[in-house]
GROMACS .gro file of C-alpha atoms in nm:
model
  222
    1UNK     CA    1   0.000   0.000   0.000
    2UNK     CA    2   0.156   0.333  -0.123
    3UNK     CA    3   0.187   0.591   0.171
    4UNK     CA    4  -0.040   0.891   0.190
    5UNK     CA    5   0.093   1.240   0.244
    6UNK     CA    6  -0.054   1.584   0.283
    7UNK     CA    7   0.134   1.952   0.269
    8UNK     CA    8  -0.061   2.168   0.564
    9UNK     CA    9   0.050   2.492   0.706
   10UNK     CA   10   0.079   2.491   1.119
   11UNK     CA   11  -0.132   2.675   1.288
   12UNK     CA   12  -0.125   2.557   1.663
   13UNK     CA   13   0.089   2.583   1.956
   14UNK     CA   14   0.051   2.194   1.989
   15UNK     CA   15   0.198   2.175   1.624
   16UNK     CA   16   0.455   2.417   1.633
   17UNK     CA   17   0.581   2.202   1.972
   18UNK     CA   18   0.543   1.895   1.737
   19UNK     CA   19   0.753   2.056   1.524
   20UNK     CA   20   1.030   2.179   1.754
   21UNK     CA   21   1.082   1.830   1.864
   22UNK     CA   22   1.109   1.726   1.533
   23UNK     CA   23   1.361   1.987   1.413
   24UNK     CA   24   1.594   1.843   1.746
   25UNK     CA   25   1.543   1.493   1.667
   26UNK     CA   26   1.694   1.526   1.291
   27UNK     CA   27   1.940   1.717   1.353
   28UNK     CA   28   2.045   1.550   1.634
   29UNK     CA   29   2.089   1.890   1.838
   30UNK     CA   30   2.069   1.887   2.236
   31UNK     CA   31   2.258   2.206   2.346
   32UNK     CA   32   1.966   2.470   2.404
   33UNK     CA   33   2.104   2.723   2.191
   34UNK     CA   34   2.027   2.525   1.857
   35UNK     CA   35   1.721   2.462   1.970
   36UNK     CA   36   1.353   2.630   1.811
   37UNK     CA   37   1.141   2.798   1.997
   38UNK     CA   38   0.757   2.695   1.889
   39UNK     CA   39   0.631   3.072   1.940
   40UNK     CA   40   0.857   3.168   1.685
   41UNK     CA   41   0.708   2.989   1.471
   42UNK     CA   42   0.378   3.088   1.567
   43UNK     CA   43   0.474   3.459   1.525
   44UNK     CA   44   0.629   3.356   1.149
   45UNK     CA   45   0.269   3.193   1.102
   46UNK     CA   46   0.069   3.518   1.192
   47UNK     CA   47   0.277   3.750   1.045
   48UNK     CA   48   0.339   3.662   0.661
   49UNK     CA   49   0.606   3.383   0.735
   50UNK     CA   50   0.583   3.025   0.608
   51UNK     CA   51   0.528   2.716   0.890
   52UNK     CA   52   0.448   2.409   0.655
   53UNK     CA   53   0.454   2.062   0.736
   54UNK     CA   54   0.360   1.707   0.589
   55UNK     CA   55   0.204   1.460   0.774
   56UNK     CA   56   0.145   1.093   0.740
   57UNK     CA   57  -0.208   0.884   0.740
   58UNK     CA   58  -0.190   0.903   1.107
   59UNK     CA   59  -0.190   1.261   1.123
   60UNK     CA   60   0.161   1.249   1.221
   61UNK     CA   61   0.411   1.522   1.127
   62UNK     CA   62   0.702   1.386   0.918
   63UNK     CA   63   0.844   1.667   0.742
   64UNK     CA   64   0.833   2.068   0.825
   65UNK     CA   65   0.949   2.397   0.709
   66UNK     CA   66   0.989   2.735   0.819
   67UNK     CA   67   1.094   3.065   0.658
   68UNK     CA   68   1.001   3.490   0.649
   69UNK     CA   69   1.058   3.769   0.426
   70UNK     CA   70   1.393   3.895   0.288
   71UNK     CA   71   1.495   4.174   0.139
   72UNK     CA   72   1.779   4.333  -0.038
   73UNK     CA   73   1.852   4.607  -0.295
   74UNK     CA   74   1.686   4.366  -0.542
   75UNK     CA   75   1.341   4.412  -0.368
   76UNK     CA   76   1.123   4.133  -0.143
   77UNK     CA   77   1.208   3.769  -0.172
   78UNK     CA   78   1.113   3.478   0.102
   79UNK     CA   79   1.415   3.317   0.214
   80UNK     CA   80   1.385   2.940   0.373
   81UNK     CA   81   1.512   2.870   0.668
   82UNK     CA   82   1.546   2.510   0.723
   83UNK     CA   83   1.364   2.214   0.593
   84UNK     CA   84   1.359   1.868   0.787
   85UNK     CA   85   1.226   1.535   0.706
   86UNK     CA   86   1.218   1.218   0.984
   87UNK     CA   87   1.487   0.993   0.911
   88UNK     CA   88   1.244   0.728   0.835
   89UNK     CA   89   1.097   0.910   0.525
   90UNK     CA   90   1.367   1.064   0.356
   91UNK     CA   91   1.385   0.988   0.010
   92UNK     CA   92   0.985   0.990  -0.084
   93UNK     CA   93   0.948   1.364  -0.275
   94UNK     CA   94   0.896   1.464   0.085
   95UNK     CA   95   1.128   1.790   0.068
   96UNK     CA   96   0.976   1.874  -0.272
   97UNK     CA   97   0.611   1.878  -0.080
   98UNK     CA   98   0.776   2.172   0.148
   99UNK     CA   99   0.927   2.382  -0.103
  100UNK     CA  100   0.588   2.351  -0.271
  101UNK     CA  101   0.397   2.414   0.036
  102UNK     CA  102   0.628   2.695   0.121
  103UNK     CA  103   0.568   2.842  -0.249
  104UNK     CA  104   0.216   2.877  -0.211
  105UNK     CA  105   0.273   3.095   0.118
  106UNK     CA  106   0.573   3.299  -0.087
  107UNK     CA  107   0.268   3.362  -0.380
  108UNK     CA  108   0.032   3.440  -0.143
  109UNK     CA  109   0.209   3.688  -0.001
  110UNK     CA  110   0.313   3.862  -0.315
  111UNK     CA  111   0.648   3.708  -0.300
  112UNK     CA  112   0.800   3.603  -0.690
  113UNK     CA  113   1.155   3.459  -0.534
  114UNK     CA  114   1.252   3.181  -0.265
  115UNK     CA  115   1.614   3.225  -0.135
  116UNK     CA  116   1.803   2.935   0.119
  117UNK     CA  117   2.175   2.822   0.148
  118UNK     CA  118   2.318   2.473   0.143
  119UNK     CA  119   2.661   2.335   0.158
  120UNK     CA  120   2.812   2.253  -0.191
  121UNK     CA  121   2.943   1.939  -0.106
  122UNK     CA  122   2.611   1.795   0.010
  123UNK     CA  123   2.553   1.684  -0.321
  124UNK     CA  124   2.223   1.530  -0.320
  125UNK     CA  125   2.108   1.912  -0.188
  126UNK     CA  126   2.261   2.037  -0.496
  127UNK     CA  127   2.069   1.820  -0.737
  128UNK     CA  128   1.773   1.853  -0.574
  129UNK     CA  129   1.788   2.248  -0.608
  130UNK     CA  130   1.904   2.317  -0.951
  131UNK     CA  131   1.773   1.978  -1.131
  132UNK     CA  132   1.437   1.885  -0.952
  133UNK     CA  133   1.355   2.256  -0.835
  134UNK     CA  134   1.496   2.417  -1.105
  135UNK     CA  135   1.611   2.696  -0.829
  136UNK     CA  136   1.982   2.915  -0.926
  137UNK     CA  137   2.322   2.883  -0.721
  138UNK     CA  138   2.354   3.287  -0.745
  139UNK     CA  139   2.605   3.336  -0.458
  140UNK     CA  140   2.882   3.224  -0.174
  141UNK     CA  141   2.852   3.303   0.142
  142UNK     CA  142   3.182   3.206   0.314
  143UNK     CA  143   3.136   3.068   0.685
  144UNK     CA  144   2.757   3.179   0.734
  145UNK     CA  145   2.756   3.011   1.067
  146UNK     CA  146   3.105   3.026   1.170
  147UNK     CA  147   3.419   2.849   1.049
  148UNK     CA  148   3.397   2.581   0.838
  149UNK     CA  149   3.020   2.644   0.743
  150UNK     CA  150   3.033   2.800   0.374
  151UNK     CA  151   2.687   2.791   0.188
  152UNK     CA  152   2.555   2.895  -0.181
  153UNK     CA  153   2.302   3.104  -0.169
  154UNK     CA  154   2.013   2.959  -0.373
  155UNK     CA  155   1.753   3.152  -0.537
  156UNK     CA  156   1.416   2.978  -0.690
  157UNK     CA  157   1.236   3.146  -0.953
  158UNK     CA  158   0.833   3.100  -0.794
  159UNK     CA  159   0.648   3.235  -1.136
  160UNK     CA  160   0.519   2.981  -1.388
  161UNK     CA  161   0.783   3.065  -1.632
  162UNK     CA  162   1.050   2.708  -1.646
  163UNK     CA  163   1.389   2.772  -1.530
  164UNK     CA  164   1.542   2.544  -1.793
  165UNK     CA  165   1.922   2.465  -1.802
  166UNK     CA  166   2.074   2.696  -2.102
  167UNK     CA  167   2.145   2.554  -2.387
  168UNK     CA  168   2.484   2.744  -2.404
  169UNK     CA  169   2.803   2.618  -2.324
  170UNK     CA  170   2.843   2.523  -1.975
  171UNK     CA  171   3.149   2.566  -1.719
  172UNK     CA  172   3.183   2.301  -1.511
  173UNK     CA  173   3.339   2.229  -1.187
  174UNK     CA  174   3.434   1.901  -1.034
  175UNK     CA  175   3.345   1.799  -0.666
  176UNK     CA  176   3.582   1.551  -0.485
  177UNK     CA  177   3.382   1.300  -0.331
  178UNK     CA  178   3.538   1.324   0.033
  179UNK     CA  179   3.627   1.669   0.122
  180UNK     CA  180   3.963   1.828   0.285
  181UNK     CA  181   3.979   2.142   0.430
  182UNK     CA  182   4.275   2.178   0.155
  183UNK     CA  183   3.916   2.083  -0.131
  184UNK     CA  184   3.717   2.350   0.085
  185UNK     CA  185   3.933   2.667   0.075
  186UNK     CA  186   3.968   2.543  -0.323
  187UNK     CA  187   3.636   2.451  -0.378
  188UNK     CA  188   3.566   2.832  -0.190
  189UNK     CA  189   3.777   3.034  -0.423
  190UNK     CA  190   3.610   2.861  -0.751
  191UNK     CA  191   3.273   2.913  -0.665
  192UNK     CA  192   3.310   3.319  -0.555
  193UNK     CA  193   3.562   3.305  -0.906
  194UNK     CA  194   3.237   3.159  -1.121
  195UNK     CA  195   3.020   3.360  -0.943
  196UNK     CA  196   3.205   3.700  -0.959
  197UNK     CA  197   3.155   3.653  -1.354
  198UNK     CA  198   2.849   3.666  -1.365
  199UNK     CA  199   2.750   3.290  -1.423
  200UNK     CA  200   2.497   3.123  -1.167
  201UNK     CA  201   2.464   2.699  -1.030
  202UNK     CA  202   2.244   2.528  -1.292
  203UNK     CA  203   2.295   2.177  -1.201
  204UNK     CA  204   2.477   1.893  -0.983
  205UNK     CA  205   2.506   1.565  -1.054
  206UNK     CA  206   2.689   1.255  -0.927
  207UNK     CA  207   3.006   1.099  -1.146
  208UNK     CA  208   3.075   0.775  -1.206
  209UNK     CA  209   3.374   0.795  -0.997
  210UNK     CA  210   3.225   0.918  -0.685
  211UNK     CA  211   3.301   1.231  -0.752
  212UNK     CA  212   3.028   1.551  -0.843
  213UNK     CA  213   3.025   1.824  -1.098
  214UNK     CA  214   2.833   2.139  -1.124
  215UNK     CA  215   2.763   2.334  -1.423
  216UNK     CA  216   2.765   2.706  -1.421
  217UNK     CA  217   2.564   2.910  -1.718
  218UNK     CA  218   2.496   3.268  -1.758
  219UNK     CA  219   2.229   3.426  -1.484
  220UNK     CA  220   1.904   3.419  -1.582
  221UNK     CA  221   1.681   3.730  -1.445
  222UNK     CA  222   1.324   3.736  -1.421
   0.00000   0.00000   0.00000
């Protein structure tokens, strides 16, 4: 029997606790300080923010996301903060219910771009933004949390309008599959390079090998 899942936005105090817990449990946190406060999340809820969710046939939440409004010379945009899916359903389109769930809330809010940040060698991230999403790697953003925690800055096109790869001529840049802090600082310095002319992430994919490439084509503005 094929599961059955369904994209809600959170709306309670008991669900925003639900999804507190659930936030700790994945990422295995237990010092206080990393931990998320459920009337945060209720004050995202109420005031334009997005506080999605999936939950199972049991009415049990398996997957949640949070984000707010951004801004920037470039005008409004609704940046994601974190997305998290129980260990035991990983892999089931789960994270693409959330983006989608959290697109509805960026559209309904007048919102026309998604920004969040991952860390380029979580490959499987990558793919999932530029190939499934169709999202943009548009900048770096060198130890966001501290050292040793450089993200790209990804930005997701919400209109209708496809965010195809380009047919031009790509430049590519090959991942190592284990990373060194020597692959970082190198890996670092090509990214801000590609991005500093202009071209943007269009997609990540897994070698052969076990290494990873990324392509990089011209930015595409809406």
């Amino acid at each position: 029997m094929q599961d059955s899942f369904r994209s809600v936005s959170l709306t309670t105090q008991d669900r925003y606790a639900e999804a507190a817990v659930l936030y700790r449990e994945v990422f295995g946190y237990q010092h206080p300080d990393y931990g998320l406060n459920p009337r945060l999340l209720g004050a995202l809820a109420s005031n334009g923010g997005s506080v999605v969710g999936v939950l199972d046939e049991s009415d049990r939440l398996v997957a949640f996301a949070y984000g707010f409004c951004g801004t920037d010379k470039r005008g409004f945009y609704h940046y994601s903060q974190s997305a998290v899916v129980a260990a035991g359903h990983q892999g089931r389109g789960l994270g693409r219910q959330l983006k989608y769930a959290q697109r509805e809330v960026a559209l309904g809010s007048g919102m026309t771009r998604m920004r969040w940040t991952y860390d380029p060698f979580q490959i499987r991230n990558g793919h999932f933004n530029f190939d499934v999403l169709g999202a943009r790697g548009r900048w770096f953003a060198p130890d966001m949390y501290g050292p040793g925690t450089d993200r790209v800055v990804v930005e997701w096109d919400l209109t209708d309008r496809p965010n195809a790869v380009p047919d031009q001529e790509l430049t590519e840049l090959v991942m190592p599959a284990e990373s060194t802090d020597k692959d970082r600082h190198e890996v670092r310095a090509a990214f801000e390079e590609l991005f500093a002319k202009g071209l943007a992430a269009v997609s990540c994919r897994r070698l052969p090998d076990g290494n990873a490439v990324y392509y990089f084509g011209p930015v595409d503005d809406v």
